[in-house]
Amino acid sequence: MQKLSIIKIGGNIIEDETSLDAFLKLFSNLEGKKILVHGGGKRATSIASKLGIESKMVNGRRITDKETLEVITMVYGGLVNKNIVAKLQANNTNAIGLTGADINSIQSDKRPIKEIDFGFVGDVKKVNHTNIDKLIQADFTPVFCAITHDGNGQLLNTNADTITSTIAVEMSEIYDTSIYYCFELNGVLQDLNDKESVIKNINSATYKELLKDKIIIDGMIPKIDNCFDALKNGVQKVYIGNASMITKEKDNFTTITL
Amino acid sequence: MQKLSIIKIGGNIIEDETSLDAFLKLFSNLEGKKILVHGGGKRATSIASKLGIESKMVNGRRITDKETLEVITMVYGGLVNKNIVAKLQANNTNAIGLTGADINSIQSDKRPIKEIDFGFVGDVKKVNHTNIDKLIQADFTPVFCAITHDGNGQLLNTNADTITSTIAVEMSEIYDTSIYYCFELNGVLQDLNDKESVIKNINSATYKELLKDKIIIDGMIPKIDNCFDALKNGVQKVYIGNASMITKEKDNFTTITL
């Protein structure tokens, strides 16, 4: 099978133009078929605030009301996504910016109201790998923002990590697929106080040890559980680290395998 | 040659949700290959104003400074474009929203500074009909907003009518191409005070008469000149009228031919 790399970048890269430009150059130099997924960063919050839209939080979690969804559609789907596409074109990557509504690529269900009404938030239901592959086969590079749709005309705010892993799982039916989760750290750390203490390899057996020894704790647990879910469902490898890991010139990042 | 319809809609449709929904239903029922081009309407002005960005006008013409371009990218490329795409998906049209940066579809030159510095405004240089056709051949329906790029990473605000005619001319190399310019009137009027006085057909000969008799005046002249340019460069037919003309159930619109 042909190789496909799915790279997710977050706010730390998007919010700093120098970091973004440097990353997009690395991304453009990455050989083979590839997909980029980006979050939105704090830009949406600052624009919402300027527009007089309050960020509503319930139990520490953000609520996407109608006005907030409009800001997210503007910032993630417009400002961030289209600037990334234009910059990739300047790097000779034939990018195409997408939400899940475009070519019906990612359909989701509006999250059901239980204790909390999250508003216009979507949980991914179906990735259309046939349509996404038509773009890849045409030598276009898909750039996804963290927005999906419900198939009935409603856009929905959706977690970028989940979009990444769900696309990867679906694409793994036709490609040898790897995920690169780029974040601010060099990788999963042995010691949170030592940024160089990257755990180079995690597999199912060593993960159990790391959990038992309380080396992997808190928010990192669901992230890595999510990686193992992707691996169990067909993804070949998952990498976690600083954006520079995609060049693999250094080995200072975390590789997760089954 | 296969037929291709290129439909341009303006602010009067975009700004009113009922009109937009009705139009998108008509558009979805239109048979054959098709492309939608939309302007932005007044939404960008109102959001700019809320963000404290002044609309700068010189000699009655809008200047697109850096902040205004950001708003345009948010509103045209994000909010308007992606909501149209989601609504089209709900109508079973497999839409894909694009700026000229996506798949390098429309490259433009930043307008040179002469008496007026228009800022980040682009004059179309090159439409990549091969890339656009890859989408059409994949049974996707391109939806363009009025933004292009310079190939060096810069997005540029670009006239939607010009985008429409330039795409149409380029696509006419491989399709039997028609343009539908949808606006608030039923067509080009014989008498501006009588909205029903639509001139059904205009060709090069009758156009000269209409100009001589001062029936076509002012802003309508460059619009129709632009239509004749498209026709001289390969486009088969140009229609001007109310959005409902695309069904052709009534003949109350203007058809322009050479």
PDB file of C-alpha atoms in Angstrom, chain A residues 43 46-47 50-51 69-71 73-75 77-83 85-87 89-91 94-99 101-105 128 130-132 134-135 138-140 149 151-155, chain B residues 43 46-47 50-51 69-71 73-75 77-83 85-87 89-91 94-99 101-105 128 130-132 134-135 138-140 149 151-155:
ATOM      1  CA  ARG A  43      -7.586  33.652  17.544  1.00  0.00           C
ATOM      2  CA  SER A  46      -9.939  37.013  20.724  1.00  0.00           C
ATOM      3  CA  ILE A  47     -12.150  37.767  17.703  1.00  0.00           C
ATOM      4  CA  LYS A  50     -13.871  41.845  20.042  1.00  0.00           C
ATOM      5  CA  LEU A  51     -17.299  41.083  18.570  1.00  0.00           C
ATOM      6  CA  LEU A  69     -20.055  28.784  15.803  1.00  0.00           C
ATOM      7  CA  GLU A  70     -20.125  31.735  13.379  1.00  0.00           C
ATOM      8  CA  VAL A  71     -16.812  33.004  14.740  1.00  0.00           C
ATOM      9  CA  THR A  73     -16.518  29.179  10.921  1.00  0.00           C
ATOM     10  CA  MET A  74     -14.960  32.547  10.104  1.00  0.00           C
ATOM     11  CA  VAL A  75     -11.660  31.983  11.880  1.00  0.00           C
ATOM     12  CA  GLY A  77     -12.725  27.775   8.055  1.00  0.00           C
ATOM     13  CA  GLY A  78     -11.772  31.163   6.586  1.00  0.00           C
ATOM     14  CA  LEU A  79      -8.879  33.087   8.097  1.00  0.00           C
ATOM     15  CA  VAL A  80      -6.661  30.254   9.359  1.00  0.00           C
ATOM     16  CA  ASN A  81      -7.480  27.626   6.727  1.00  0.00           C
ATOM     17  CA  LYS A  82      -7.225  29.868   3.655  1.00  0.00           C
ATOM     18  CA  ASN A  83      -4.015  31.538   4.799  1.00  0.00           C
ATOM     19  CA  VAL A  85      -3.599  27.087   1.832  1.00  0.00           C
ATOM     20  CA  ALA A  86      -2.131  30.244   0.241  1.00  0.00           C
ATOM     21  CA  LYS A  87       1.163  29.744   2.099  1.00  0.00           C
ATOM     22  CA  GLN A  89       0.752  27.087  -2.581  1.00  0.00           C
ATOM     23  CA  ALA A  90       3.739  29.422  -2.228  1.00  0.00           C
ATOM     24  CA  ASN A  91       5.695  26.324  -1.104  1.00  0.00           C
ATOM     25  CA  ASN A  94      -1.154  22.034  -4.161  1.00  0.00           C
ATOM     26  CA  ALA A  95      -3.329  22.446  -1.078  1.00  0.00           C
ATOM     27  CA  ILE A  96      -7.109  22.472  -0.820  1.00  0.00           C
ATOM     28  CA  GLY A  97      -8.792  23.741   2.339  1.00  0.00           C
ATOM     29  CA  LEU A  98     -11.764  21.807   3.664  1.00  0.00           C
ATOM     30  CA  THR A  99     -14.371  21.560   6.359  1.00  0.00           C
ATOM     31  CA  ALA A 101     -19.051  19.752   4.747  1.00  0.00           C
ATOM     32  CA  ASP A 102     -16.844  20.057   1.650  1.00  0.00           C
ATOM     33  CA  ILE A 103     -17.256  16.948  -0.550  1.00  0.00           C
ATOM     34  CA  ASN A 104     -19.260  15.588   2.420  1.00  0.00           C
ATOM     35  CA  SER A 105     -15.908  14.485   3.814  1.00  0.00           C
ATOM     36  CA  ASN A 128     -15.968   9.625   3.343  1.00  0.00           C
ATOM     37  CA  THR A 130     -13.615   7.689  -1.219  1.00  0.00           C
ATOM     38  CA  ASN A 131     -14.175  11.418  -1.733  1.00  0.00           C
ATOM     39  CA  ILE A 132     -11.054  12.412   0.205  1.00  0.00           C
ATOM     40  CA  LYS A 134     -10.306  11.524  -5.108  1.00  0.00           C
ATOM     41  CA  LEU A 135      -8.516  14.716  -4.037  1.00  0.00           C
ATOM     42  CA  ALA A 138      -5.628  14.237  -8.147  1.00  0.00           C
ATOM     43  CA  ASP A 139      -2.392  15.252  -6.363  1.00  0.00           C
ATOM     44  CA  PHE A 140      -4.135  17.770  -4.126  1.00  0.00           C
ATOM     45  CA  HIS A 149     -21.457  19.072   9.257  1.00  0.00           C
ATOM     46  CA  GLY A 151     -25.735  16.511   6.500  1.00  0.00           C
ATOM     47  CA  ASN A 152     -28.775  18.719   7.061  1.00  0.00           C
ATOM     48  CA  GLY A 153     -27.057  22.039   6.474  1.00  0.00           C
ATOM     49  CA  GLN A 154     -25.639  22.565   9.952  1.00  0.00           C
ATOM     50  CA  LEU A 155     -21.920  23.110  10.512  1.00  0.00           C
TER      51      LEU A 155
ATOM     52  CA  ARG B  43     -21.968  41.071   6.088  1.00  0.00           C
ATOM     53  CA  SER B  46     -21.003  44.988   9.365  1.00  0.00           C
ATOM     54  CA  ILE B  47     -18.483  42.580  10.916  1.00  0.00           C
ATOM     55  CA  LYS B  50     -18.123  45.615  14.884  1.00  0.00           C
ATOM     56  CA  LEU B  51     -14.394  44.827  14.986  1.00  0.00           C
ATOM     57  CA  LEU B  69      -8.664  41.535   3.905  1.00  0.00           C
ATOM     58  CA  GLU B  70      -8.758  39.480   7.119  1.00  0.00           C
ATOM     59  CA  VAL B  71     -12.451  40.229   7.545  1.00  0.00           C
ATOM     60  CA  THR B  73     -11.226  36.088   4.295  1.00  0.00           C
ATOM     61  CA  MET B  74     -13.279  35.288   7.400  1.00  0.00           C
ATOM     62  CA  VAL B  75     -16.648  36.276   5.985  1.00  0.00           C
ATOM     63  CA  GLY B  77     -14.041  32.378   2.609  1.00  0.00           C
ATOM     64  CA  GLY B  78     -15.390  31.066   5.910  1.00  0.00           C
ATOM     65  CA  LEU B  79     -18.852  32.108   7.054  1.00  0.00           C
ATOM     66  CA  VAL B  80     -20.623  32.608   3.705  1.00  0.00           C
ATOM     67  CA  ASN B  81     -18.785  29.958   1.660  1.00  0.00           C
ATOM     68  CA  LYS B  82     -18.925  27.138   4.209  1.00  0.00           C
ATOM     69  CA  ASN B  83     -22.571  27.724   5.090  1.00  0.00           C
ATOM     70  CA  VAL B  85     -21.466  24.331   1.077  1.00  0.00           C
ATOM     71  CA  ALA B  86     -23.249  22.776   4.094  1.00  0.00           C
ATOM     72  CA  LYS B  87     -26.658  23.838   2.738  1.00  0.00           C
ATOM     73  CA  GLN B  89     -24.828  19.112   0.862  1.00  0.00           C
ATOM     74  CA  ALA B  90     -28.258  19.043   2.535  1.00  0.00           C
ATOM     75  CA  ASN B  91     -29.682  19.435  -1.014  1.00  0.00           C
ATOM     76  CA  ASN B  94     -21.639  17.493  -3.475  1.00  0.00           C
ATOM     77  CA  ALA B  95     -20.212  20.994  -3.092  1.00  0.00           C
ATOM     78  CA  ILE B  96     -16.639  22.033  -2.400  1.00  0.00           C
ATOM     79  CA  GLY B  97     -15.877  25.592  -1.271  1.00  0.00           C
ATOM     80  CA  LEU B  98     -12.875  27.329  -2.783  1.00  0.00           C
ATOM     81  CA  THR B  99     -10.827  30.468  -2.905  1.00  0.00           C
ATOM     82  CA  ALA B 101      -5.654  29.709  -3.561  1.00  0.00           C
ATOM     83  CA  ASP B 102      -7.246  26.259  -3.260  1.00  0.00           C
ATOM     84  CA  ILE B 103      -5.785  23.903  -5.914  1.00  0.00           C
ATOM     85  CA  ASN B 104      -4.143  27.077  -7.262  1.00  0.00           C
ATOM     86  CA  SER B 105      -7.383  27.648  -9.158  1.00  0.00           C
ATOM     87  CA  ASN B 128      -6.212  26.721 -13.804  1.00  0.00           C
ATOM     88  CA  THR B 130      -7.221  21.599 -15.496  1.00  0.00           C
ATOM     89  CA  ASN B 131      -7.363  21.580 -11.694  1.00  0.00           C
ATOM     90  CA  ILE B 132     -10.926  22.905 -11.574  1.00  0.00           C
ATOM     91  CA  LYS B 134     -10.466  17.496 -11.860  1.00  0.00           C
ATOM     92  CA  LEU B 135     -13.060  18.464  -9.234  1.00  0.00           C
ATOM     93  CA  ALA B 138     -14.965  13.801  -9.689  1.00  0.00           C
ATOM     94  CA  ASP B 139     -18.627  14.971  -9.548  1.00  0.00           C
ATOM     95  CA  PHE B 140     -17.887  17.738  -7.087  1.00  0.00           C
ATOM     96  CA  HIS B 149      -4.044  34.530  -4.395  1.00  0.00           C
ATOM     97  CA  GLY B 151       1.101  32.499  -5.684  1.00  0.00           C
ATOM     98  CA  ASN B 152       3.453  33.921  -3.063  1.00  0.00           C
ATOM     99  CA  GLY B 153       1.221  33.283  -0.075  1.00  0.00           C
ATOM    100  CA  GLN B 154      -0.892  36.429  -0.306  1.00  0.00           C
ATOM    101  CA  LEU B 155      -4.689  36.247  -0.544  1.00  0.00           C
TER     102      LEU B 155
END
